[in-house]
Amino acid sequence: MRARTTIKDVAEAAGVGVATVSRVLSGGSASPQTRERVLAVAAQLDYRPSALGRNLRQRRTGGIGLLVPDVTDSFYGRVADGVLACARAAGEPVIMGVTGDDAESESELIGMLLEQGVERVVAVPSGDHEPWGPAVRAGLTVVFADRRATGRDDIPAVLADERGGVRTAVEYLVGLGHRRIAYLGGHGQGQRAAAFRDTLGALGVTVDEELVVFGRATRDSAYAAASGLFQHRPDLTALVAGGNQLGEAAVLAARELDLRVPRDLSLIMFDDVPWAELCAPPLTVIAPPAQDIGYRAAELVLRSAGRRARGVSLPTELIIRGSCGPRR
Amino acid sequence: MRARTTIKDVAEAAGVGVATVSRVLSGGSASPQTRERVLAVAAQLDYRPSALGRNLRQRRTGGIGLLVPDVTDSFYGRVADGVLACARAAGEPVIMGVTGDDAESESELIGMLLEQGVERVVAVPSGDHEPWGPAVRAGLTVVFADRRATGRDDIPAVLADERGGVRTAVEYLVGLGHRRIAYLGGHGQGQRAAAFRDTLGALGVTVDEELVVFGRATRDSAYAAASGLFQHRPDLTALVAGGNQLGEAAVLAARELDLRVPRDLSLIMFDDVPWAELCAPPLTVIAPPAQDIGYRAAELVLRSAGRRARGVSLPTELIIRGSCGPRR
DNA sequence: CGCCCTCATGGAAACGATTCCATCATTATT
DNA sequence: AATAATGATGGAATCGTTTCCATGAGGGCG
């Protein structure tokens, strides 16, 4: 491997000092002819300033860290895409890690980011507050996306307006005549379940706690929860699934038990995914602006270097397709 | 922000020289009592060696770069997941970038990685060989995943056995009696189209070039291609879609034109995605081991630091569901 | 004409780690 | 017992950049 060309090589070739080269390249003052010569030489030698040297000198790494539970999940994939898009626009590298919604993994990854000298992080937290103590103590600028960690209200977050989204969905179902509506929730989505209960209450429908169930993040667990719910309470007429994996499980379980959608069961899913349209019938969904959430979070973490920033809540959209009908 | 604790702080607090601390922490020789004292002090001060200092000294960054066309696409999401899993097991950070299958973006991102001092890259190349000249010239260790760049056969690649997969699929369709089989391909998948033609030829079916069409990577373009194909050649009885976005477009277009699957049209898609099972009917697919491709590529790039490595081809699996039937 | 101010410029320090090398002590060998 | 060998240890150089500071030249103004 050929040795890298350094600033010293450029300085020598251009017949100037390294300080001058550095100034020219980072926009400092220099005489026009010097500037021109340095730029020409740098281009000819294909010189790239090493981020290593710069970062060490400036004691900061520039880049931004990105922690998501699972890139494979379409929702987090879109969040990540938003972060990457914003970072790219700003010319910042992104160091990415997958937590699997596990606090210990999260801790390890934060440690790794710290070692790398990263000082700005966008994360979809596992929910546990534990890992974030050391992070903020070490001076990390953190912005949460999609969720917050319990008890860390000091960390700004970019969230979907889950309450609004769930409210709209529940109102829609109730408007169709449904009364026995179930909620299938997942990891770290207490917010959504709470909104579900509140809205039902506000509409004068008594909340049946047996109809509010939670599955783990895995496909199997979600399927078991959905299937159990359908078998145990065949009287329910509508279901709100709190995420795309849960929605998938619900569709599968309903099909397995020969429940016709929407005749026997109305279905609304939180999160819009490509396959929602391909499903038979196409799924009515509450669409959170996943890509936007990532983009805004990255923007926030880049702008708020140092000072405290306030979080944001982005509106969701109810997309009515074909999976909801009047109460049977 | 509190100042970072450096190796010097640890050395002072432990009453030894910085060299000794470095040796203890990186497994060099030291007397038992010194080692113990240093470790105790380091733990107490919560010392983390800065990767910046180390990398600069060693002139290498350790981490690995990851370039994919689109994280939002389920397939590349799984590839990325595989790379991240392997990197995490090896304790290496991953710097990720999205190319959008655009050679210029790819070039820029490679430049960024170079600046960051990354020297190992896993990439799903856009297909253009242009960007990779500078990369290998700068001494980057590159491993391609899923595709190769034209004319860069010197760069090892971890691929799915597309030929085998397509062959199996086509044989299956021909076995069902189909003769007018179309292929809907996408960006950088000449390999698959070639395998399609070859297999048909080998089975004694004449290849109708009008039935081999290509869409761009966007949803709209793929839909237009599929729709055009169906309208222009209503006599075709089966279709192989060369990727999940293309498959999605085909399902949508078929539905729009009231083609019943599988009665009017048999459908096979390259790539297994969660929604393939949710589709009505569930889609028969050629499943490439996406996660494995990523994992193996990362393994390869980590192990083959320096020396040349050979690529690998991983088998695909034909998963028969319900979207193929006998010729009508 | 002289002084001071401005501006371009280069040398050198600093960032935080690793690592070479010299030093010193302790033990083994002849 | 003298010398060599071994091993622990710390000082200092080094990586590539930015930035402080000193230097010198040149020009404007009194």
XYZ file of C-alpha atoms (C1' of nucleotides) in Angstrom:
716
model
C 0.000 0.000 0.000
C 1.321 3.361 -1.036
C 2.002 5.858 1.731
C -0.630 8.505 2.080
C 0.195 11.964 0.851
C 0.268 14.294 3.815
C 0.056 17.999 4.240
C 3.820 18.043 4.492
C 4.176 16.614 0.993
C 1.902 19.300 -0.353
C 3.793 22.003 1.508
C 7.115 20.848 0.113
C 5.830 20.478 -3.418
C 4.318 23.929 -3.310
C 7.337 25.447 -1.631
C 5.421 26.799 1.342
C 5.015 25.886 5.007
C 2.473 23.410 6.290
C 0.657 26.160 8.133
C -0.019 27.937 4.878
C -1.383 24.818 3.262
C -3.688 24.240 6.183
C -4.924 27.807 6.025
C -5.592 27.688 2.308
C -7.484 24.430 2.583
C -9.625 25.476 5.506
C -10.458 28.877 4.154
C -8.030 31.058 6.092
C -6.283 34.076 4.677
C -3.592 33.715 2.061
C -2.405 35.657 -0.941
C -4.164 34.792 -4.185
C -1.094 33.422 -5.923
C -0.139 31.256 -2.961
C -3.669 29.977 -2.651
C -3.780 29.088 -6.291
C -0.454 27.300 -6.253
C -1.336 25.313 -3.152
C -4.696 24.302 -4.534
C -3.109 23.218 -7.789
C -0.485 21.116 -6.055
C -3.046 19.600 -3.695
C -5.278 18.623 -6.586
C -2.384 17.214 -8.550
C -1.205 15.084 -5.633
C -4.804 14.101 -4.913
C -4.311 15.225 -1.357
C -7.012 14.490 1.201
C -6.579 15.895 4.672
C -6.718 13.040 7.147
C -9.642 13.306 9.482
C -7.524 11.503 12.048
C -5.037 14.304 12.419
C -7.671 16.971 12.384
C -9.926 15.291 14.879
C -7.097 14.656 17.262
C -6.022 18.244 17.138
C -9.535 19.571 17.533
C -10.484 16.989 20.092
C -13.679 16.082 18.349
C -14.725 13.693 15.662
C -17.383 15.526 13.802
C -19.239 12.424 12.768
C -22.543 11.398 14.247
C -23.478 8.117 15.880
C -26.695 6.308 15.016
C -28.208 3.603 17.184
C -31.324 1.731 16.092
C -32.967 -1.429 17.404
C -33.042 -3.228 14.058
C -32.142 -2.073 10.531
C -34.145 -4.904 9.135
C -37.390 -3.401 10.346
C -38.754 -1.177 7.622
C -39.593 1.600 10.073
C -36.125 1.894 11.556
C -34.684 1.477 8.095
C -36.516 4.619 7.048
C -35.474 6.460 10.204
C -31.869 5.511 9.506
C -32.271 6.662 5.927
C -33.396 10.075 7.151
C -30.419 10.400 9.463
C -28.023 9.314 6.733
C -29.535 11.776 4.270
C -29.155 14.699 6.650
C -25.642 13.716 7.668
C -24.609 13.429 4.060
C -25.984 16.842 3.273
C -23.858 18.152 6.121
C -20.831 16.152 5.027
C -20.669 14.217 8.271
C -19.844 10.527 8.493
C -22.256 8.267 10.366
C -21.197 5.450 12.644
C -24.036 3.027 12.978
C -24.919 0.343 15.501
C -27.778 -2.071 16.073
C -28.970 -2.448 19.658
C -31.629 -5.125 19.294
C -33.563 -3.165 21.921
C -31.170 -4.517 24.486
C -29.855 -2.182 27.181
C -26.552 -3.965 27.472
C -25.847 -3.840 23.757
C -26.835 -0.231 23.864
C -24.314 0.447 26.610
C -21.556 -1.279 24.738
C -22.299 0.629 21.576
C -22.318 3.928 23.431
C -18.927 3.003 24.834
C -17.712 2.280 21.338
C -18.941 5.652 20.108
C -17.225 7.351 23.010
C -13.965 5.648 22.158
C -14.309 6.780 18.592
C -14.583 10.335 19.801
C -18.088 10.743 18.457
C -19.873 13.437 20.354
C -23.255 13.582 18.698
C -25.668 10.697 18.702
C -29.110 10.022 17.282
C -30.710 6.993 18.890
C -33.917 5.033 19.047
C -33.378 4.083 22.693
C -34.160 0.664 24.058
C -36.202 2.401 26.705
C -33.904 1.709 29.607
C -32.409 4.889 31.031
C -29.307 3.112 32.366
C -27.049 3.390 29.330
C -27.619 7.110 28.903
C -26.226 8.266 32.213
C -22.603 7.690 31.240
C -23.329 9.050 27.782
C -24.472 12.503 28.843
C -21.923 12.587 31.642
C -19.204 12.122 29.039
C -20.540 15.155 27.215
C -22.387 13.459 24.395
C -25.055 15.471 22.609
C -27.934 13.040 22.276
C -31.206 13.288 20.396
C -33.743 10.509 20.658
C -35.876 9.474 17.715
C -39.290 7.807 17.787
C -39.092 6.969 21.496
C -37.561 8.322 24.654
C -35.807 6.566 27.466
C -37.804 6.503 30.666
C -36.816 9.250 33.027
C -34.499 11.057 30.629
C -36.731 13.959 29.825
C -33.646 16.147 29.677
C -32.735 14.575 26.331
C -34.599 16.098 23.381
C -36.592 13.743 21.208
C -38.157 13.805 17.761
C -41.357 11.805 17.985
C -44.360 10.944 15.914
C -47.554 12.335 17.321
C -48.637 8.906 18.489
C -51.442 10.177 20.639
C -52.936 12.071 17.755
C -52.478 9.162 15.387
C -53.975 6.595 17.696
C -56.817 8.962 18.568
C -57.709 9.470 14.925
C -57.621 5.732 14.324
C -59.762 4.873 17.322
C -62.254 7.599 16.503
C -62.472 6.205 13.004
C -63.159 2.694 14.296
C -65.701 3.866 16.818
C -67.335 5.900 14.075
C -67.726 2.661 12.114
C -69.650 1.240 15.047
C -66.941 -0.796 16.732
C -66.985 -1.057 20.508
C -64.874 -4.100 21.338
C -61.575 -2.827 19.986
C -58.281 -4.490 20.874
C -54.795 -3.043 21.021
C -51.727 -5.105 20.231
C -48.638 -3.303 21.445
C -44.941 -3.896 21.431
C -41.761 -2.937 23.131
C -41.533 0.594 24.517
C -44.854 1.765 23.222
C -46.597 2.608 26.440
C -47.378 5.965 24.886
C -49.512 4.393 22.190
C -51.362 2.095 24.555
C -52.073 5.032 26.835
C -53.418 7.069 23.941
C -55.569 4.111 23.012
C -57.097 3.882 26.478
C -57.587 7.630 26.777
C -59.348 7.975 23.472
C -61.701 5.099 24.169
C -62.472 6.632 27.533
C -63.086 10.048 26.004
C -65.509 8.503 23.546
C -67.435 6.838 26.337
C -66.374 3.309 25.480
C -65.313 1.309 28.508
C -61.798 -0.016 28.192
C -61.560 -3.772 28.400
C -58.081 -4.416 29.767
C -58.162 -7.953 28.446
C -58.131 -6.460 24.961
C -54.873 -4.603 25.506
C -52.029 -7.074 25.006
C -48.326 -6.834 24.399
C -45.985 -8.939 22.328
C -42.219 -8.844 22.329
C -40.252 -7.564 19.402
C -39.856 -10.972 17.790
C -42.124 -12.251 15.069
C -43.058 -15.383 16.979
C -43.984 -13.581 20.140
C -46.133 -11.106 18.243
C -47.858 -13.919 16.398
C -48.555 -15.796 19.632
C -50.010 -12.679 21.226
C -52.262 -11.958 18.271
C -53.381 -15.535 17.908
C -54.088 -15.866 21.604
C -56.096 -12.692 21.575
C -58.264 -13.791 18.670
C -58.960 -17.201 20.154
C -59.579 -16.012 23.661
C -61.830 -13.153 22.713
C -63.681 -14.013 19.510
C -66.112 -11.216 20.288
C -63.709 -8.428 19.368
C -64.465 -6.675 16.104
C -61.474 -4.441 15.551
C -57.769 -4.356 16.287
C -55.137 -1.636 16.347
C -51.631 -3.003 15.853
C -48.904 -0.856 17.370
C -46.240 -1.435 14.728
C -45.531 -3.158 11.443
C -44.247 -6.408 12.917
C -47.334 -6.608 15.088
C -49.543 -5.798 12.145
C -47.916 -8.539 10.135
C -48.527 -10.978 12.958
C -52.148 -9.890 13.199
C -52.753 -10.399 9.482
C -51.155 -13.821 9.606
C -53.013 -14.914 12.741
C -56.334 -13.670 11.397
C -55.811 -15.561 8.176
C -54.878 -18.701 10.071
C -58.066 -18.526 12.100
C -60.165 -17.779 9.034
C -61.171 -14.356 10.192
C -62.167 -12.304 7.154
C -60.823 -8.791 7.023
C -62.677 -6.467 7.163
C -65.924 -8.449 7.488
C -65.124 -10.275 10.701
C -62.311 -8.041 11.849
C -61.289 -4.473 11.135
C -57.573 -3.858 11.239
C -55.509 -0.718 11.580
C -51.753 -0.788 11.778
C -49.351 1.808 13.107
C -46.693 2.448 10.439
C -47.078 2.435 6.693
C -44.979 -0.104 4.829
C -44.774 -1.081 1.167
C -46.664 -4.297 1.714
C -49.646 -2.585 3.338
C -50.843 -1.846 -0.161
C -50.153 -5.354 -1.403
C -52.095 -7.063 1.334
C -55.522 -8.388 0.558
C -57.327 -6.281 1.475
C -54.909 -3.344 1.504
C -54.258 -2.252 5.057
C -55.556 0.956 6.564
C -52.672 2.468 8.500
C -51.549 5.267 10.743
C -48.471 6.490 8.895
C -45.723 8.103 10.969
C -43.205 10.173 9.009
C -40.320 7.777 9.636
C -37.820 9.330 7.265
C -38.629 12.812 8.547
C -38.163 11.705 12.111
C -34.649 10.605 11.296
C -33.872 13.700 9.279
C -35.123 16.100 11.904
C -33.344 14.269 14.667
C -30.065 14.489 12.776
C -30.670 18.150 12.060
C -31.306 18.756 15.722
C -28.195 16.978 16.884
C -26.073 18.830 14.348
C -27.445 22.256 15.141
C -27.653 21.957 18.872
C -23.982 21.252 19.416
C -23.544 22.436 22.953
C -26.742 24.198 23.831
C -29.898 22.487 24.910
C -32.579 21.885 22.302
C -36.274 21.220 22.478
C -37.854 18.132 21.014
C -40.444 18.018 18.271
C -43.578 16.036 17.595
C -44.437 15.316 13.957
C -47.972 14.631 12.739
C -49.041 11.210 11.535
C -51.477 10.511 8.780
C -54.410 8.107 8.710
C -54.344 6.364 5.341
C -57.645 4.662 4.714
C -57.407 1.607 2.511
C -59.522 -1.475 2.753
C -59.029 -3.238 6.061
C -61.743 -1.543 8.068
C -65.473 -1.928 7.706
C -68.627 -1.334 9.713
C -69.204 -3.506 12.746
C -70.513 -6.852 11.636
C -18.143 19.452 28.898
C -15.722 17.786 31.189
C -12.249 17.178 29.831
C -11.628 13.615 28.798
C -9.371 11.554 31.006
C -6.262 10.709 29.067
C -3.591 8.130 29.426
C -1.477 10.777 31.102
C -4.017 11.217 33.881
C -4.007 7.500 34.493
C -0.212 7.387 34.483
C 0.046 10.176 37.023
C -2.624 8.768 39.278
C -0.971 5.369 39.241
C 2.497 6.800 39.665
C 3.901 5.195 36.532
C 4.858 6.348 33.048
C 2.453 6.556 30.131
C 4.319 3.808 28.346
C 3.582 1.406 31.156
C -0.101 2.242 31.125
C -0.256 1.671 27.406
C 1.489 -1.663 27.770
C -0.786 -2.851 30.533
C -3.911 -1.892 28.627
C -2.848 -3.448 25.380
C -1.584 -6.650 26.866
C 2.139 -5.994 26.908
C 4.464 -7.167 29.620
C 4.364 -5.630 33.079
C 4.857 -6.787 36.621
C 1.754 -8.163 38.304
C 1.549 -5.455 40.951
C 1.985 -2.644 38.439
C -0.611 -4.172 36.162
C -3.074 -4.435 38.985
C -2.566 -0.875 40.158
C -2.883 0.538 36.659
C -6.031 -1.437 35.950
C -7.556 -0.308 39.237
C -6.800 3.344 38.561
C -8.038 3.102 34.978
C -11.299 1.559 36.097
C -11.740 4.122 38.830
C -11.178 7.046 36.478
C -13.408 5.384 33.883
C -10.615 5.712 31.370
C -11.289 4.892 27.726
C -8.376 5.024 25.349
C -9.191 7.454 22.573
C -9.396 5.761 19.218
C -8.229 9.045 17.710
C -4.811 8.935 19.291
C -4.341 5.276 18.623
C -5.463 5.422 15.023
C -3.254 8.354 14.262
C -0.246 6.625 15.681
C -0.966 3.351 13.942
C -2.014 5.055 10.752
C -5.158 3.013 10.457
C -8.693 3.335 11.628
C -9.771 -0.174 12.231
C -13.396 0.482 11.453
C -15.066 -0.756 8.320
C -17.004 1.239 5.742
C -20.356 0.067 4.426
C -21.910 1.377 1.234
C -25.383 0.287 0.132
C -27.730 1.645 -2.517
C -30.702 2.081 -0.176
C -31.224 1.086 3.465
C -34.917 1.348 2.965
C -34.948 -1.643 0.660
C -35.525 -4.739 2.725
C -32.803 -6.670 0.920
C -30.043 -4.148 1.506
C -31.332 -3.662 5.023
C -30.662 -7.326 5.674
C -27.263 -7.160 4.007
C -26.387 -4.186 6.209
C -27.625 -6.074 9.235
C -25.259 -8.918 8.433
C -22.301 -6.586 8.088
C -23.168 -4.808 11.323
C -23.522 -8.102 13.165
C -20.110 -9.313 12.046
C -18.429 -5.986 12.753
C -19.931 -5.888 16.204
C -18.696 -9.373 16.953
C -15.234 -8.185 15.956
C -15.570 -4.969 17.951
C -15.186 -2.780 14.890
C -17.164 0.395 14.279
C -19.035 0.710 10.979
C -19.283 3.897 8.976
C -22.256 3.682 6.703
C -23.282 5.508 3.560
C -26.148 5.351 1.074
C -25.227 5.611 -2.595
C -28.628 5.563 -4.250
C -26.955 3.478 -6.971
C -25.353 6.641 -8.198
C -21.706 6.538 -9.249
C -21.065 10.112 -8.229
C -22.490 9.655 -4.756
C -20.471 6.510 -4.511
C -17.306 8.399 -5.382
C -18.007 11.063 -2.805
C -18.681 8.504 -0.121
C -15.494 6.636 -0.926
C -13.658 9.928 -0.579
C -15.287 10.453 2.789
C -14.227 7.012 3.953
C -10.699 7.692 2.786
C -10.616 10.912 4.745
C -11.803 9.076 7.805
C -8.880 6.737 7.467
C -11.103 3.721 6.923
C -9.213 1.084 5.057
C -11.719 -1.736 4.758
C -14.954 -1.416 2.881
C -17.918 -3.635 2.152
C -20.015 -2.288 -0.683
C -22.953 -3.099 -2.899
C -21.485 -1.214 -5.844
C -23.564 0.913 -8.151
C -22.082 -1.095 -10.995
C -19.918 1.635 -12.420
C -16.238 0.796 -12.118
C -15.167 4.456 -12.075
C -15.324 5.123 -8.344
C -13.280 2.062 -7.419
C -10.099 2.984 -9.206
C -9.099 5.647 -6.707
C -10.277 3.431 -3.881
C -7.973 0.499 -4.546
C -5.178 2.832 -5.577
C -5.406 4.427 -2.140
C -4.904 1.006 -0.618
C -8.475 0.258 0.421
C -9.372 -3.381 1.021
C -12.707 -3.756 -0.714
C -15.192 -6.612 -0.746
C -18.286 -6.383 -2.884
C -21.606 -7.800 -1.756
C -24.488 -8.994 -3.926
C -23.069 -7.410 -7.092
C -19.760 -6.575 -8.630
C -18.631 -3.510 -10.476
C -18.093 -4.109 -14.172
C -14.510 -4.799 -15.022
C -13.268 -4.981 -11.449
C -12.841 -8.699 -11.229
C -9.803 -8.125 -9.040
C -12.101 -7.179 -6.166
C -13.513 -10.200 -4.322
C -17.267 -10.444 -4.049
C -19.786 -12.354 -1.970
C -22.693 -13.105 -4.219
C -25.895 -15.035 -4.236
C -25.901 -17.861 -6.720
C -28.193 -15.960 -9.025
C -27.677 -18.265 -11.939
C -28.642 -21.262 -9.877
C -31.600 -19.481 -8.355
C -32.952 -18.220 -11.630
C -32.363 -21.581 -13.257
C -34.330 -23.398 -10.579
C -37.149 -20.900 -10.885
C -37.321 -21.089 -14.663
C -37.168 -24.871 -14.632
C -40.012 -24.855 -12.153
C -42.117 -22.624 -14.383
C -41.348 -24.602 -17.509
C -42.211 -27.743 -15.594
C -45.608 -26.221 -14.911
C -46.104 -25.896 -18.642
C -45.234 -22.256 -19.147
C -43.524 -21.235 -22.347
C -44.063 -17.504 -22.664
C -42.186 -16.405 -19.575
C -41.177 -12.801 -19.008
C -38.315 -11.388 -17.016
C -38.549 -8.028 -15.273
C -35.078 -6.870 -14.303
C -33.589 -3.925 -12.524
C -30.420 -2.013 -12.107
C -27.171 -3.937 -12.310
C -28.740 -7.343 -12.682
C -27.430 -8.378 -16.041
C -26.326 -11.594 -14.378
C -29.872 -12.595 -13.591
C -31.196 -11.736 -17.009
C -28.380 -13.731 -18.589
C -29.160 -16.724 -16.424
C -32.781 -16.372 -17.429
C -31.963 -16.453 -21.119
C -29.493 -19.298 -20.750
C -31.853 -21.515 -18.839
C -34.689 -20.998 -21.274
C -32.316 -21.806 -24.098
C -31.072 -24.937 -22.344
C -34.646 -26.108 -21.908
C -35.358 -25.644 -25.593
C -37.668 -22.681 -25.167
C -36.951 -19.841 -27.591
C -36.208 -16.594 -25.821
C -38.563 -13.799 -26.779
C -36.504 -10.656 -26.275
C -39.638 -8.577 -26.009
C -40.367 -10.390 -22.791
C -37.133 -9.306 -21.154
C -37.626 -5.775 -19.866
C -35.838 -3.534 -17.412
C -37.102 -0.954 -14.981
C -35.108 1.564 -13.033
C -34.720 1.345 -9.329
C -37.665 3.609 -8.571
C -41.115 2.312 -7.762
C -42.770 4.276 -10.528
C -40.393 3.120 -13.208
C -40.774 -0.495 -12.163
C -44.542 -0.184 -12.173
C -44.541 1.386 -15.601
C -42.339 -1.387 -16.972
C -44.529 -4.123 -15.502
C -47.749 -2.526 -16.591
C -46.439 -1.898 -20.087
C -45.313 -5.481 -20.362
C -48.683 -6.885 -19.321
C -50.628 -4.655 -21.693
C -48.342 -5.088 -24.620
C -48.019 -8.841 -24.329
C -51.204 -10.261 -22.830
C -50.145 -13.681 -24.073
C -47.453 -14.166 -21.440
C -48.318 -16.645 -18.716
C -45.511 -16.257 -16.212
C -43.155 -13.610 -14.908
C -39.900 -13.659 -12.998
C -39.275 -10.409 -11.113
C -35.610 -9.687 -10.478
C -35.979 -8.058 -7.064
C -38.451 -7.131 -4.371
C -39.258 -3.677 -5.701
C -39.889 -5.157 -9.113
C -41.998 -7.906 -7.602
C -44.050 -5.372 -5.761
C -44.613 -3.455 -8.966
C -45.613 -6.643 -10.757
C -48.171 -7.559 -8.100
C -49.630 -4.077 -8.191
C -49.749 -3.887 -11.970
C -51.298 -7.338 -12.257
C -53.959 -6.406 -9.761
C -54.650 -3.168 -11.555
C -55.168 -5.006 -14.826
C -57.321 -7.665 -13.194
C -54.890 -10.444 -13.901
C -55.536 -13.246 -11.434
C -52.475 -14.791 -9.817
C -51.790 -17.594 -10.352
C -54.668 -18.423 -12.729
C -53.866 -15.849 -15.402
C -50.295 -15.210 -14.404
C -47.679 -17.135 -12.473
C -45.281 -14.975 -10.512
C -41.876 -15.631 -9.015
C -39.880 -12.967 -7.278
C -36.183 -12.812 -6.561
C -35.721 -12.022 -2.842
C -37.836 -13.165 0.057
C -39.430 -10.376 2.076
C -41.850 -10.396 4.990
C -44.767 -9.360 2.831
C -44.311 -12.228 0.366
C -46.212 -14.358 2.821
C -48.903 -11.748 3.393
C -49.666 -11.296 -0.250
C -52.753 -12.905 -1.672
C -51.762 -15.380 -2.878
C -48.507 -15.723 -0.961
C -45.599 -15.227 -3.336
C -43.314 -17.976 -4.509
C -39.802 -16.595 -4.276
C -36.150 -17.240 -4.922
C -34.657 -16.400 -1.544
C -31.068 -15.145 -1.497
C -29.340 -15.301 1.902
C -29.169 -11.534 2.320
C -28.007 -11.420 5.913
C -25.398 -14.067 5.235
C -24.092 -12.181 2.249
C -23.438 -9.195 4.472
C -21.926 -11.257 7.242
C -19.614 -13.176 4.965
C -18.526 -10.054 3.152
C -17.639 -8.394 6.436
C -15.795 -11.502 7.566
C -13.859 -11.519 4.336
C -12.866 -7.887 4.550
C -11.774 -8.289 8.156
C -9.740 -11.404 7.578
C -8.167 -10.496 4.303
C -6.434 -7.380 5.573
C -3.647 -7.032 3.103
C -3.628 -10.262 1.164
C -5.910 -10.994 -1.715
C -9.027 -13.008 -1.024
C -11.311 -15.071 -3.182
C -14.993 -14.369 -3.490
C -17.824 -16.691 -2.574
C -21.140 -17.640 -4.070
C -23.931 -18.566 -1.655
C -26.850 -20.783 -2.599
C -30.372 -19.441 -2.945
C -33.523 -21.271 -2.059
C -36.714 -21.633 -4.050
C -39.596 -21.164 -1.631
C -42.789 -22.384 -3.187
C -45.883 -20.622 -1.939
C -48.964 -19.908 -3.939
C -48.249 -17.591 -6.823
C -47.455 -20.166 -9.495
C -49.835 -22.534 -11.184
C -50.057 -24.623 -14.350
C -50.304 -22.817 -17.650
C -53.864 -21.668 -18.160
C 10.826 60.424 5.483
C 9.633 57.657 9.298
C 6.477 55.099 11.964
C 2.895 51.967 12.675
C -0.457 48.955 11.145
C -1.773 45.143 8.364
C -1.095 41.029 6.261
C 1.141 36.897 4.511
C 3.983 33.402 6.108
C 6.491 29.637 8.474
C 8.148 27.419 12.754
C 6.674 24.988 16.525
C 3.492 23.330 20.003
C -0.367 20.630 20.892
C -3.784 16.762 20.603
C -3.619 11.258 22.791
C -2.121 7.307 21.890
C 1.836 3.572 20.642
C 6.443 2.086 20.466
C 11.475 2.343 20.151
C 15.252 2.545 22.971
C 17.996 3.355 26.945
C 18.304 2.565 31.815
C 18.336 0.040 35.842
C 17.655 -3.857 38.806
C 17.507 -8.609 39.455
C 18.786 -13.222 38.468
C 21.431 -16.845 36.139
C 25.740 -18.677 34.363
C 30.559 -19.610 34.149
C 32.426 -13.241 42.206
C 32.137 -11.083 37.759
C 29.597 -10.744 33.703
C 25.782 -11.639 30.811
C 20.992 -12.175 30.241
C 16.374 -11.028 31.307
C 12.685 -8.115 32.364
C 10.320 -4.011 34.061
C 10.113 0.734 33.323
C 10.020 5.633 31.697
C 11.501 9.214 28.369
C 10.917 10.703 23.954
C 9.733 10.338 19.171
C 6.009 9.788 16.161
C 1.546 9.939 13.544
C -1.126 14.436 10.520
C -3.403 18.122 11.428
C -4.627 22.951 13.401
C -3.369 27.100 15.526
C -0.608 30.294 18.237
C 2.973 33.351 17.768
C 6.937 35.619 15.855
C 8.895 37.556 11.844
C 9.322 40.308 7.959
C 7.648 42.950 4.181
C 4.937 46.477 2.363
C 1.918 50.369 2.292
C -0.602 54.396 4.135
C -0.586 58.363 6.779
C 1.275 61.976 9.537
